[in-house]
Coordinates of C-alpha atoms and ligand atoms in Angstrom, one line a residue:
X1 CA -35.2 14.9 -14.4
X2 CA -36.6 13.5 -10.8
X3 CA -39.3 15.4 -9.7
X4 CA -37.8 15.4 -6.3
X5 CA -34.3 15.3 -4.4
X6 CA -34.7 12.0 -3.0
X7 CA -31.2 10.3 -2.8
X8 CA -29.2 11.1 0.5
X9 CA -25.7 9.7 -1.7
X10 CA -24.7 9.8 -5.4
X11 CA -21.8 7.6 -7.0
X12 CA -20.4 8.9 -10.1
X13 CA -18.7 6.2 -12.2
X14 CA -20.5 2.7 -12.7
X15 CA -17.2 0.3 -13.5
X16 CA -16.6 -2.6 -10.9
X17 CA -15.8 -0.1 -8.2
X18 CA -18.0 2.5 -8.5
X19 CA -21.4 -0.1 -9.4
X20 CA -20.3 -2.1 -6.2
X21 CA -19.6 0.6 -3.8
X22 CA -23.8 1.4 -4.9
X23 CA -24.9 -1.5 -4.5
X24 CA -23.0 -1.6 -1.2
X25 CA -24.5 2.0 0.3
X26 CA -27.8 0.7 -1.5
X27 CA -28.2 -2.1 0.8
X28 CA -27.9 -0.4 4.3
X29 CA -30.9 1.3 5.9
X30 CA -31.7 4.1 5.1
X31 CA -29.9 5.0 2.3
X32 CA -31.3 6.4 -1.4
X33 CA -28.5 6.0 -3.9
X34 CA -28.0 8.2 -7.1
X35 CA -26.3 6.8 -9.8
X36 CA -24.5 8.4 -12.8
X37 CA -21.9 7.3 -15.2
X38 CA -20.7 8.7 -18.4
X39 CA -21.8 6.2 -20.5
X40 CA -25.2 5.4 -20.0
X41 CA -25.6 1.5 -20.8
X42 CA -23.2 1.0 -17.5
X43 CA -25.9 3.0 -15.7
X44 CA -28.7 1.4 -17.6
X45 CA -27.0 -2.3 -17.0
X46 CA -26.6 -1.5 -13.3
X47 CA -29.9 -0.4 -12.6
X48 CA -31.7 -3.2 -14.7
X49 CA -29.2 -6.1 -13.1
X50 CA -30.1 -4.6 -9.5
X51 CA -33.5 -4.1 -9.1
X52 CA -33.6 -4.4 -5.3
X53 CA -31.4 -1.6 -4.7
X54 CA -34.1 0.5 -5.4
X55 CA -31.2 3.7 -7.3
X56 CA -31.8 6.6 -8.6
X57 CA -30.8 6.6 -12.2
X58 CA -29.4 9.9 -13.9
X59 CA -28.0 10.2 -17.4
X60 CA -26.9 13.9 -17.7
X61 CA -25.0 16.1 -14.7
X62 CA -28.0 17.8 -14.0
X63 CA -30.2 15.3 -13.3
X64 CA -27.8 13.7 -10.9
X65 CA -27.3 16.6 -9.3
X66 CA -31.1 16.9 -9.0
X67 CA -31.7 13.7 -7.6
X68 CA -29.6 14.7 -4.6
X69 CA -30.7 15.9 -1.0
X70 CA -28.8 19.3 0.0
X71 CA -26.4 19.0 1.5
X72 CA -25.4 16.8 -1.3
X73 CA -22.6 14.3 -0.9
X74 CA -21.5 12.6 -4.0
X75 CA -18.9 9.9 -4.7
X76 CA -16.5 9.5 -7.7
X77 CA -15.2 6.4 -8.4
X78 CA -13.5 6.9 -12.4
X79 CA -10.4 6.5 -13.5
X80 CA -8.0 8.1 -11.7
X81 CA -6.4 11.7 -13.2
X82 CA -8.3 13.2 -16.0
X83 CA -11.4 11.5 -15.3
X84 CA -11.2 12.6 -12.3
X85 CA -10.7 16.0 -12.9
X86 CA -13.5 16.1 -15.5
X87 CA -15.9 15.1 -13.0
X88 CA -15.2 16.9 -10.5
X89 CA -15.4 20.1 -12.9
X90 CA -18.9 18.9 -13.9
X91 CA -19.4 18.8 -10.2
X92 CA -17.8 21.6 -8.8
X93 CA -20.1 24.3 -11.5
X94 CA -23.6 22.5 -10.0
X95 CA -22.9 21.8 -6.1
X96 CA -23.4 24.7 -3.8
X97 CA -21.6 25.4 -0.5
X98 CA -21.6 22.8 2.0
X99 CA -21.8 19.7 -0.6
X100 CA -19.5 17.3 -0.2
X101 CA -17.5 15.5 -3.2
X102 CA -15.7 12.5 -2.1
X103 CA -13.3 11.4 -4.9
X104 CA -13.1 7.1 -4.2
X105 CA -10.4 6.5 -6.9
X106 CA -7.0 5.8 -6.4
X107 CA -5.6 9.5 -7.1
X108 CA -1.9 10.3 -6.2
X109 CA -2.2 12.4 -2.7
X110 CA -0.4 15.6 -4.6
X111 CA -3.4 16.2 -7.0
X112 CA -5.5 15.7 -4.0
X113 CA -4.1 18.6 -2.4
X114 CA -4.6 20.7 -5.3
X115 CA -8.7 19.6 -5.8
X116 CA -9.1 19.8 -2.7
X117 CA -7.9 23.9 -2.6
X118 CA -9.6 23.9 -5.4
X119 CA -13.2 22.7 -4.6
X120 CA -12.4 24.4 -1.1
X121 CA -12.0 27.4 -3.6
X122 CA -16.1 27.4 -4.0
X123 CA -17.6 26.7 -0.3
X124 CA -17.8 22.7 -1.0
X125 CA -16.0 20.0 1.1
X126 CA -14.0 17.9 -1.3
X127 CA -12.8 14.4 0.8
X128 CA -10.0 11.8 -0.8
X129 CA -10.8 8.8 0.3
X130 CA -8.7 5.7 -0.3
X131 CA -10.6 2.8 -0.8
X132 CA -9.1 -0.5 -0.5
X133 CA -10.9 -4.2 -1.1
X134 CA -11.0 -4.7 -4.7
X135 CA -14.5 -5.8 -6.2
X136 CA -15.8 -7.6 -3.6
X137 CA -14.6 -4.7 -1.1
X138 CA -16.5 -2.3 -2.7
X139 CA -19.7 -4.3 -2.6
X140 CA -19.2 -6.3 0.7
X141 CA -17.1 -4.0 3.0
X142 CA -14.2 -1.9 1.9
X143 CA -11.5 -0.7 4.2
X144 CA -12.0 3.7 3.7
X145 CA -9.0 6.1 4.6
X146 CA -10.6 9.0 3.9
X147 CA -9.0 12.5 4.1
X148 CA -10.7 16.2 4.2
X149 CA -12.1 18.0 6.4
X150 CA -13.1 17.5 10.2
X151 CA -16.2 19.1 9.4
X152 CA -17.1 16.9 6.4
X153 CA -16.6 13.7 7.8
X154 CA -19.0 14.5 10.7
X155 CA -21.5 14.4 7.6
X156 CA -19.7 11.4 6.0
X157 CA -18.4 8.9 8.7
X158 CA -21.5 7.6 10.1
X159 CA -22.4 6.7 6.9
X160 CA -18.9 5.3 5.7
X161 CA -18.8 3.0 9.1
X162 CA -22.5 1.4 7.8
X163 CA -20.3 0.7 4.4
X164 CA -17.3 -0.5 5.8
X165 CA -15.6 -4.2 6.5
X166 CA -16.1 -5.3 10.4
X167 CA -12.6 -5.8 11.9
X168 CA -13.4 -9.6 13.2
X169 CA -11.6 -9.0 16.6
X170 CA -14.3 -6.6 17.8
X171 CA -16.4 -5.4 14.5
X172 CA -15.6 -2.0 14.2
X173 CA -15.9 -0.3 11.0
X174 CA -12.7 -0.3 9.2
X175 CA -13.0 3.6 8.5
X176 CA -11.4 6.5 10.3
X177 CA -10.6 10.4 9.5
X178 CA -7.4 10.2 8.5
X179 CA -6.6 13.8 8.3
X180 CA -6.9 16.8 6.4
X181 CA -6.7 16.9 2.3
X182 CA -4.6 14.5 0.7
X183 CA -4.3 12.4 4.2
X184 CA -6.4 9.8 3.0
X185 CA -4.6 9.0 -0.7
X186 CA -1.7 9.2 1.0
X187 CA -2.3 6.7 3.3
X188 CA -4.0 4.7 0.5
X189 CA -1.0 4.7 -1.4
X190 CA 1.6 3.2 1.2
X191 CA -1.2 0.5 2.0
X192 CA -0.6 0.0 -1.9
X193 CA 3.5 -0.1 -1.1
X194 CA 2.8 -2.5 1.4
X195 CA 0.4 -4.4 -0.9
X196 CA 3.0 -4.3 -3.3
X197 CA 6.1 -5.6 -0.6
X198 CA 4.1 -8.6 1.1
X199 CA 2.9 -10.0 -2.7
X200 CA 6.8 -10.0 -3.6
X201 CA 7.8 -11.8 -0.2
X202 CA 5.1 -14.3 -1.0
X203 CA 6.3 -14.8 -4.5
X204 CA 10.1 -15.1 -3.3
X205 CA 8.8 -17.9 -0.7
X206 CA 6.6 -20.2 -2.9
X207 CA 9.5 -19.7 -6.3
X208 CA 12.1 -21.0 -3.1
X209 CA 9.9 -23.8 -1.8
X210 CA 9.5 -24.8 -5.6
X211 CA 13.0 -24.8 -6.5
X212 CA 14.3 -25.7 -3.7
X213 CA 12.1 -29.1 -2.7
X214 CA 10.0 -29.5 -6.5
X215 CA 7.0 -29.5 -4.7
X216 CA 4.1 -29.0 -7.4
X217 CA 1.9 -25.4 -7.0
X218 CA -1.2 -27.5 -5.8
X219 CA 1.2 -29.0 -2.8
X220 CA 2.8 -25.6 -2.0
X221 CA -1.2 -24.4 -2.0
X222 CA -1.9 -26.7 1.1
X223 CA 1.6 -25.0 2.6
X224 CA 0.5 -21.8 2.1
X225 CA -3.1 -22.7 3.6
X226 CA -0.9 -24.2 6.7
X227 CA 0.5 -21.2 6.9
X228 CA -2.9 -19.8 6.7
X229 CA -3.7 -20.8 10.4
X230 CA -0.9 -19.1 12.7
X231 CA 1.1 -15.4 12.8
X232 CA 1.3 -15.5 8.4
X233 CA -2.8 -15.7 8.3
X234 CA -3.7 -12.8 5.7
X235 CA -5.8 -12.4 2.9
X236 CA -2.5 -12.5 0.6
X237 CA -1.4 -15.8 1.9
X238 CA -5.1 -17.2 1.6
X239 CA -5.8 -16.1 -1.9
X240 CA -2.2 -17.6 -2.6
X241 CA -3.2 -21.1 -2.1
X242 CA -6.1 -20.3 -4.0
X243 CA -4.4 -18.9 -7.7
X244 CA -1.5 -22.0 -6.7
X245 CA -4.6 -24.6 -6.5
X246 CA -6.1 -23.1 -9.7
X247 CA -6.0 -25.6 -12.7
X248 CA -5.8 -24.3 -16.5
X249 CA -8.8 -25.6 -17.9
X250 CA -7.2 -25.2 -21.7
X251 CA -3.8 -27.2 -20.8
X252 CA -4.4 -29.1 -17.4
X253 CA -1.5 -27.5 -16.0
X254 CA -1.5 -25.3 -12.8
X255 CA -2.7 -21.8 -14.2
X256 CA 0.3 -20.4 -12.3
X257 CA 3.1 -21.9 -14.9
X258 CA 0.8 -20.7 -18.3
X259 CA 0.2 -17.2 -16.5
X260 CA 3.1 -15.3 -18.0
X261 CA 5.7 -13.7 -16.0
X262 CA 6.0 -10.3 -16.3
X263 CA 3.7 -8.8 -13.3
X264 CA 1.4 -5.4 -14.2
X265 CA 1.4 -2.0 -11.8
X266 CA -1.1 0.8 -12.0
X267 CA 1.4 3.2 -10.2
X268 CA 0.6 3.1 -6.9
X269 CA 3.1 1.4 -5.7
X270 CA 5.8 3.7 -7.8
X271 CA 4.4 6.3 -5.9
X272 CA 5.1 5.1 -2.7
X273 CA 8.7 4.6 -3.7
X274 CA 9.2 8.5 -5.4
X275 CA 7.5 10.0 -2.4
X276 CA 9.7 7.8 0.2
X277 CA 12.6 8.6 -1.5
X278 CA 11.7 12.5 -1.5
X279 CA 10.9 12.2 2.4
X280 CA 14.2 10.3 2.9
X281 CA 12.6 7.3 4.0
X282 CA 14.4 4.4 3.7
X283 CA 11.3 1.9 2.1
X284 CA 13.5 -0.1 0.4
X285 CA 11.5 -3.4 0.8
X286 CA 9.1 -1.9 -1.2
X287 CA 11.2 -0.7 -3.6
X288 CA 12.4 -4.0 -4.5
X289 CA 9.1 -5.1 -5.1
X290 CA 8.2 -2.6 -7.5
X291 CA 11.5 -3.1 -9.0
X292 CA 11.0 -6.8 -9.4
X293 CA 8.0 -6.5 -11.3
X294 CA 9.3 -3.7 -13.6
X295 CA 12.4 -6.6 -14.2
X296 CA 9.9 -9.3 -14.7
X297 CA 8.3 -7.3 -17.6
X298 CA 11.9 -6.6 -19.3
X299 CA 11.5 -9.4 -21.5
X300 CA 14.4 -8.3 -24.3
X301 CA 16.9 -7.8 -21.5
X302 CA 15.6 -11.1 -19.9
X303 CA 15.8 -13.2 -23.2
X304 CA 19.1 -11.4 -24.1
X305 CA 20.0 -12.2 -20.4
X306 CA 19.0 -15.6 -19.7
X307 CA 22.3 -18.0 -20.7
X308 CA 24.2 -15.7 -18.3
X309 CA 26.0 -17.8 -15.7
X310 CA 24.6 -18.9 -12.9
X311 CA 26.4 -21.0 -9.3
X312 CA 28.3 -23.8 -11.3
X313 CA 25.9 -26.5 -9.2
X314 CA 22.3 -26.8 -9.5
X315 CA 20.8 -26.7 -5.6
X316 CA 17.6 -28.4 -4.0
X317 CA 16.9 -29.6 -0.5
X318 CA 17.7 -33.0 0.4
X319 CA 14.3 -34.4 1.2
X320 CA 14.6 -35.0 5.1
X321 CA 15.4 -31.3 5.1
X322 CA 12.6 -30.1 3.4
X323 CA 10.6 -29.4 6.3
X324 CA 13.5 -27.6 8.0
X325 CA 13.3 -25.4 4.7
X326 CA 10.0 -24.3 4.6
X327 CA 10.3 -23.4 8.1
X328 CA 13.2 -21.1 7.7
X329 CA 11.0 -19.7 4.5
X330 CA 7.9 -19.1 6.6
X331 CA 10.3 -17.7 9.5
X332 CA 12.3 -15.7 6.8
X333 CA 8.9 -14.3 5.5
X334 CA 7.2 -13.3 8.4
X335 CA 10.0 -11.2 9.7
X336 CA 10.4 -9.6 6.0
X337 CA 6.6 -8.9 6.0
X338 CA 7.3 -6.9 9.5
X339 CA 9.8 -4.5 7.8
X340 CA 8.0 -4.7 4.9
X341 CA 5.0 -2.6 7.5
X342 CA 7.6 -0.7 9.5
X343 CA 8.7 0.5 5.9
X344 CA 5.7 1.6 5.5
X345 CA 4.4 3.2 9.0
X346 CA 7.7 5.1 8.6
X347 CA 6.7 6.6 5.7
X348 CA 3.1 7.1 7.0
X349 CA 5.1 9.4 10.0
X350 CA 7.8 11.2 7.5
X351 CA 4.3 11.9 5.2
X352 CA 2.7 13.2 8.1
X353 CA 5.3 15.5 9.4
X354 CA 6.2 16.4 6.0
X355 CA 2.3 17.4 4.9
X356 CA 0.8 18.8 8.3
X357 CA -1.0 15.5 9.2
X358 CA -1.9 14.3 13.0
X359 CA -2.3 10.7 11.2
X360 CA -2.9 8.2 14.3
X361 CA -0.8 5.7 13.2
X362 CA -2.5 2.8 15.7
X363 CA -6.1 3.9 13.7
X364 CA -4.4 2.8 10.5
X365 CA -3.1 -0.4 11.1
X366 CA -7.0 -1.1 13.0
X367 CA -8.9 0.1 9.7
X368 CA -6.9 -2.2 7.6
X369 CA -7.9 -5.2 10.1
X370 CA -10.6 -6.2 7.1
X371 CA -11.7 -5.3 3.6
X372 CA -8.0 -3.9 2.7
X373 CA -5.8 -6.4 0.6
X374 CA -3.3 -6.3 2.9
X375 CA -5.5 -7.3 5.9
X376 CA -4.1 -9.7 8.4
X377 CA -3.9 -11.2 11.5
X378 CA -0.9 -9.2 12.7
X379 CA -2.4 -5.9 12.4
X380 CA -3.7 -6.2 15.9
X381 CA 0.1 -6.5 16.9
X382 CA 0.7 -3.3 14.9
X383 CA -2.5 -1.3 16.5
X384 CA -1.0 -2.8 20.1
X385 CA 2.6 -1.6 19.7
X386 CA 1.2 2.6 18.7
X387 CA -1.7 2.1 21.5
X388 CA 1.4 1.0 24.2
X389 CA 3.7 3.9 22.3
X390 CA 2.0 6.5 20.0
X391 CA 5.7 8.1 19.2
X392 CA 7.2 4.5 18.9
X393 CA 10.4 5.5 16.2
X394 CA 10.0 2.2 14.5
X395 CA 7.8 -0.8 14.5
X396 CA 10.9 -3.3 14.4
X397 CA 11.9 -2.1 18.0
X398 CA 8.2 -2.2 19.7
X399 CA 8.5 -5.6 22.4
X400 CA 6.2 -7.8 20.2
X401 CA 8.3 -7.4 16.7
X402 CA 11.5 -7.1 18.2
X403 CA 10.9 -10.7 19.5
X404 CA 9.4 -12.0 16.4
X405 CA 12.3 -10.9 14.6
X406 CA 14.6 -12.2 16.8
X407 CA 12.4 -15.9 16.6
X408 CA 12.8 -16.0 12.9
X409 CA 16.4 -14.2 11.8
X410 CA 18.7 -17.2 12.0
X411 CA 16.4 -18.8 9.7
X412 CA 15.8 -15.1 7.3
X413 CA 19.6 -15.5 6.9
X414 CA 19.8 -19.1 5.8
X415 CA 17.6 -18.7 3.5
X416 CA 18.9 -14.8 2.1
X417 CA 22.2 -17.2 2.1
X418 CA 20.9 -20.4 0.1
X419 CA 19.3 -17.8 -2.2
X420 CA 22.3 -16.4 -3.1
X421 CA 24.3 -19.5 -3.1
X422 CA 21.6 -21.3 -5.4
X423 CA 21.4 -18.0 -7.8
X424 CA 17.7 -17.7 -7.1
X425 CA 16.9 -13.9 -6.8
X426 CA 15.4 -12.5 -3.8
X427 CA 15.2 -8.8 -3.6
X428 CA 12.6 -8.9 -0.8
X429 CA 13.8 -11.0 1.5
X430 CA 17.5 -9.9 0.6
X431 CA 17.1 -6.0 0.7
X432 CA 14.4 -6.2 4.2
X433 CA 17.7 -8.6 6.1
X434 CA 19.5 -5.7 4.5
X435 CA 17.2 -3.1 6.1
X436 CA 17.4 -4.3 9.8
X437 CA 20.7 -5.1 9.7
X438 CA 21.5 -1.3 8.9
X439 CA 19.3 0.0 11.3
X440 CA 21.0 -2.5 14.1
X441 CA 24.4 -1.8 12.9
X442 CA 26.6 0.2 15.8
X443 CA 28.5 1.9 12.9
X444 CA 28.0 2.3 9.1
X445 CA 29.9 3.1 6.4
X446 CA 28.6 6.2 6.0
X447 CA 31.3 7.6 7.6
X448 CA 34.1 6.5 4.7
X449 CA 31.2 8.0 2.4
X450 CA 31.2 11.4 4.2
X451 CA 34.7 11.5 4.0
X452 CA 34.6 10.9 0.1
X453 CA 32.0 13.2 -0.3
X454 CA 34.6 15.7 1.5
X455 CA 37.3 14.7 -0.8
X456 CA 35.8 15.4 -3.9
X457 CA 33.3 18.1 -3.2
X458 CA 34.3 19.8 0.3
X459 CA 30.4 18.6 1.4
X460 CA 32.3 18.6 4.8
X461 CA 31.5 16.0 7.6
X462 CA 30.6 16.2 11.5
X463 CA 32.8 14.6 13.9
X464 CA 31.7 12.1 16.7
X465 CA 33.8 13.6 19.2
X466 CA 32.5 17.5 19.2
X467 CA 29.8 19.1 17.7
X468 CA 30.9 21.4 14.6
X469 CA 31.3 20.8 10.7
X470 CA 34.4 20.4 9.7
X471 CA 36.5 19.9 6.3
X472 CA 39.6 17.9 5.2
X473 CA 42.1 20.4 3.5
X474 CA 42.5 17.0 0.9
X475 CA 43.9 19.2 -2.1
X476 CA 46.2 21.4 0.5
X477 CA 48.4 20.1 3.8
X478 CA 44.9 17.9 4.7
X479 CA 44.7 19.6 8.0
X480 CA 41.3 19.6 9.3
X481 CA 39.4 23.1 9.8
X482 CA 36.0 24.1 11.0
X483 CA 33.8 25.4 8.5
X484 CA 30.0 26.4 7.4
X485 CA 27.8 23.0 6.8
X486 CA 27.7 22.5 3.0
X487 CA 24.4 21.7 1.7
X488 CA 23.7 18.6 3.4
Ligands
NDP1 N1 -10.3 -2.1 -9.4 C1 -9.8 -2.2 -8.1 O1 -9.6 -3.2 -7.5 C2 -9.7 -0.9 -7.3 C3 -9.8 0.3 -8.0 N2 -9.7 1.5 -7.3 C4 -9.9 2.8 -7.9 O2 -11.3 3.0 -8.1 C5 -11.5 3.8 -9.3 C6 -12.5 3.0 -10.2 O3 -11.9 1.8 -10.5 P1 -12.6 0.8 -11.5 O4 -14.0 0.6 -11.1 O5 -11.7 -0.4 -11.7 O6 -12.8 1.6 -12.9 P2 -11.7 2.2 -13.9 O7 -10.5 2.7 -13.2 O8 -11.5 1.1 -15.0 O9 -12.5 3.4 -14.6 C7 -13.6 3.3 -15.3 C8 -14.6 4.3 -15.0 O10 -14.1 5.6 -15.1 C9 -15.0 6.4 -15.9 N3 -14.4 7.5 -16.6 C10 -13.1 7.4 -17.2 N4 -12.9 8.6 -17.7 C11 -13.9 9.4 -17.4 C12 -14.2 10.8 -17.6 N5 -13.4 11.6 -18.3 N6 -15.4 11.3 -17.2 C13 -16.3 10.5 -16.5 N7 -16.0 9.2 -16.3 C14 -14.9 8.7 -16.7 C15 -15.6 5.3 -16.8 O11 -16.7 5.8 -17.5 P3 -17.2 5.1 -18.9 O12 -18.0 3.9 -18.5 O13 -18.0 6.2 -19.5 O14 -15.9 4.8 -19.7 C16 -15.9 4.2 -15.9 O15 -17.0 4.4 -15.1 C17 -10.2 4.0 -9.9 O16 -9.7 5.2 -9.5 C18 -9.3 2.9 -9.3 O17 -8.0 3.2 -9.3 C19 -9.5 1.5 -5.9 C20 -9.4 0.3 -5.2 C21 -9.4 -1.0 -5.9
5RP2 O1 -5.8 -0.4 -4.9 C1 -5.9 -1.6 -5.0 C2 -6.0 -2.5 -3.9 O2 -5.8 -1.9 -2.7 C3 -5.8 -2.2 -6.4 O3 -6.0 -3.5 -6.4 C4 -4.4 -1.8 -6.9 O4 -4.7 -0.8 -7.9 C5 -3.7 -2.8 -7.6 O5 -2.5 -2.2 -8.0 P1 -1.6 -2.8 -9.2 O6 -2.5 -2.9 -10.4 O7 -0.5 -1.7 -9.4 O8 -1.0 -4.1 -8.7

């Protein structure tokens, strides 16, 4: 048991995330760094492997708890759900009023609410936090969305901005209060959606360059690090060239073709999709991209599936076209990755209404500037278009994206058209040209959809021509009357 509280932080939970986000608040001044994790070789390995960082090692609750200046602030980086709960439990029965518990992990935004009534329950300050970066976030400079109280990030923020990546533009810390409770998850988790959106867009653009002109991976790698340098540049597209460059040391192939197809998902992305479809958001870029990799791991359907018939001709690109190709590609996938973010921020405004949230949408596009995995150049655009109109509807229609769009969309549809045509499937791309054109259209369909609706289950429809809801006698003389709204 220390003798005395000397740590001013604590990190519960010693795995990749939780060890690096230490080492991370080790290194900056000031700091004293309290360590715990269930098992104790991960604290014991830590703590021998990183000398320098000078932590404070516990191996039971109470010591941990010990080592920690009042008012505590602890962070919990486990496995997110029942670890999470467990800790927070062993937490929760030691802190006293005024500690803060900050849960790092990638918890869905609902349980967030509950813990953090819960904790609230008892006097302590209990923050979600989203953390975004991966390994070398954690250690080097994550992008943080945390959530909770006012009040507990005036305790927490200056020293999450000391932790946090440096936007390059003008090195602030990619941290801000998101808002109250489960504010910060949320937010995590449609950064995650997006995550999710722009690595299928990327996939459909290199698996269309490669069919389309049989480039190899390693020449597609130096397209990708082309695109590298203007509007695409992004850590995705970067760290694209990189796995496409990668060689297979067992088989000399490119590791991308012995790397089997059938993509993994921890959930967040799923969430994104349930909760937008509860809010009524229409995120259906991201959709797709969850639903592509839940198809890509279907292998019996896929086997069962695969001498299906496909166009009757095989396609490429002549050539002297090729250029002209990957153009329209790089066109088509820069104006997907826009809705893939309006998606998104749509769903980050919905969240907010729905949940009591003032989220400031321009502050979330500027903290994901760096250390997030969906950091990119075009943020900035995104942070412009809220700072010229905070209540801006939809990104697609702010001056900068509505040009963009219209740079690139005769080239999005060639290539959502040679897709097709060559059988090569493109949900992304497909569903996003989908997307805009539906929100462009003067008139939708939806109209012969009220009307069936009315047919077979008097839901009743409104008129365009006077207010009122109104009802198709279809069973009787089909006179129209004015009636109660149905449910919806
Ligand atoms: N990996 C990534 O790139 C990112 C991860 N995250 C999130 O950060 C969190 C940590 O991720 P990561 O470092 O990958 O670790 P894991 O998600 O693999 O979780 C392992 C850690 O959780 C601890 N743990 C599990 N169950 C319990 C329990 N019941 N009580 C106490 N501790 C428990 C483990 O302790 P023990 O050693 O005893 O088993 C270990 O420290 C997760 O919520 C993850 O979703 C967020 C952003 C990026
Ligand atoms: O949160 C993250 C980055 O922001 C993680 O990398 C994310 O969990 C990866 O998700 P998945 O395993 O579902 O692809």
């Amino acid at each position: 048991m220390p003798e005395t509280a000397s740590a001013n932080i604590g990190v519960v939970g010693l795995a990749v995330m939780g060890s690096n986000l230490a080492r991370n608040l080790a290194s900056r001044e000031g700091n004293t760094v309290a360590v715990f994790n269930r098992s104790p070789e991960r604290t014991r390995t830590l703590v021998d492997e990183h000398p320098e960082a000078g932590f404070i090692a516990s191996e039971s609750y109470d010591e941990f708890v010990a080592s920690l200046q009042k008012p505590r602030t602890a962070v919990i980086m486990v496995q997110a759900g029942k670890g999470t709960d467990a800790v927070i439990s062993e937490l929760t029965a030691r802190f006293e009023p005024g500690d803060i518990i900050v849960d790092g992990g990638n918890a869905n935004f609902h349980d967030t609410i509950r813990r953090e009534a819960e904790v609230r329950s008892h006097g302590l300050h209990f923050v979600g936090m989203g953390v975004s970066g991966g390994e070398e976030g954690a250690l080097n400079g994550p992008s943080l969305m945390p959530g909770g109280t006012a009040e507990s990030y005036e305790t927490l923020g200056p020293i999450l901005r000391t932790i946090a990546a440096k936007a390059p533009e003008d090195g602030e810390p990619c941290v801000t209060h998101v808002g109250t409770d489960g504010a910060g998850h949320f937010v995590k988790m449609v950064h995650n959606g997006i995550e999710y959106a722009d690595m299928q867009l990327i996939a459909e653009a290199y698996d269309l360059i490669r069919q389309g002109t049989g480039k190899s991976p390693a020449e597609i790698a130096d397209i990708f690090a082309a695109w590298n340098t203007g509007e695409l540049e992004s850590y995705l597209i970067e760290i694209t060239a990189e796995v496409l460059r990668q060689v297979d040391a067992a088989t000399g192939e490119p590791l991308v073709d012995v790397i089997l197809d059938a993509a993994g998902a921890k959930g967040t992305g799923a969430w994104t999709v349930q909760n937008a479809l509860d809010l009524g958001v229409p995120t259906s870029g991201i959709a797709e991209a969850v639903f592509a990799r839940s198809l890509s791991s279907k292998a019996a359907q896929r086997e069962a599936s695969a001498d299906l018939p496909g166009p009757a001709e095989a396609w490429t690109v002549a050539p002297e076209d090729a250029d002209a190709f990957i153009e329209d590609v790089r066109r088509a996938l820069y104006a997907s990755k826009i809705i893939a973010y309006s998606q998104g921020f749509d769903e980050i405004i919905s969240g907010a209404e729905q949940f009591g949230w003032n989220i400031d949408k321009g502050e979330i596009a500027k903290i994901w500037r760096a250390g997030c995995i969906i950091r990119a150049r075009f943020l900035n655009r995104i942070a412009e278009a809220y700072a010229d109109d905070p209540s801006l509807v939809a990104l697609v229609v702010a001056p900068y994206f509505r040009d963009a769009i219209a740079g690139a969309q005769e080239s999005w549809r060639r290539v959502v058209q040679i897709a097709a045509g060559a059988g090569i499937p493109t949900p992304a791309f497909s569903s996003s040209l989908a997307y805009y054109d539906g929100l462009r259209a003067k008139r939708l369909p939806a109209a012969l959809i009220q009307g069936q609706r009315d047919f077979f289950g008097a839901h009743t429809y409104r008129r365009i021509d006077k207010d009122g809801v109104f009802h198709t006698l279809w069973s009787g003389d089909r006179t129209e009357i004015e009636t109660e709204p149905s449910w919806h």
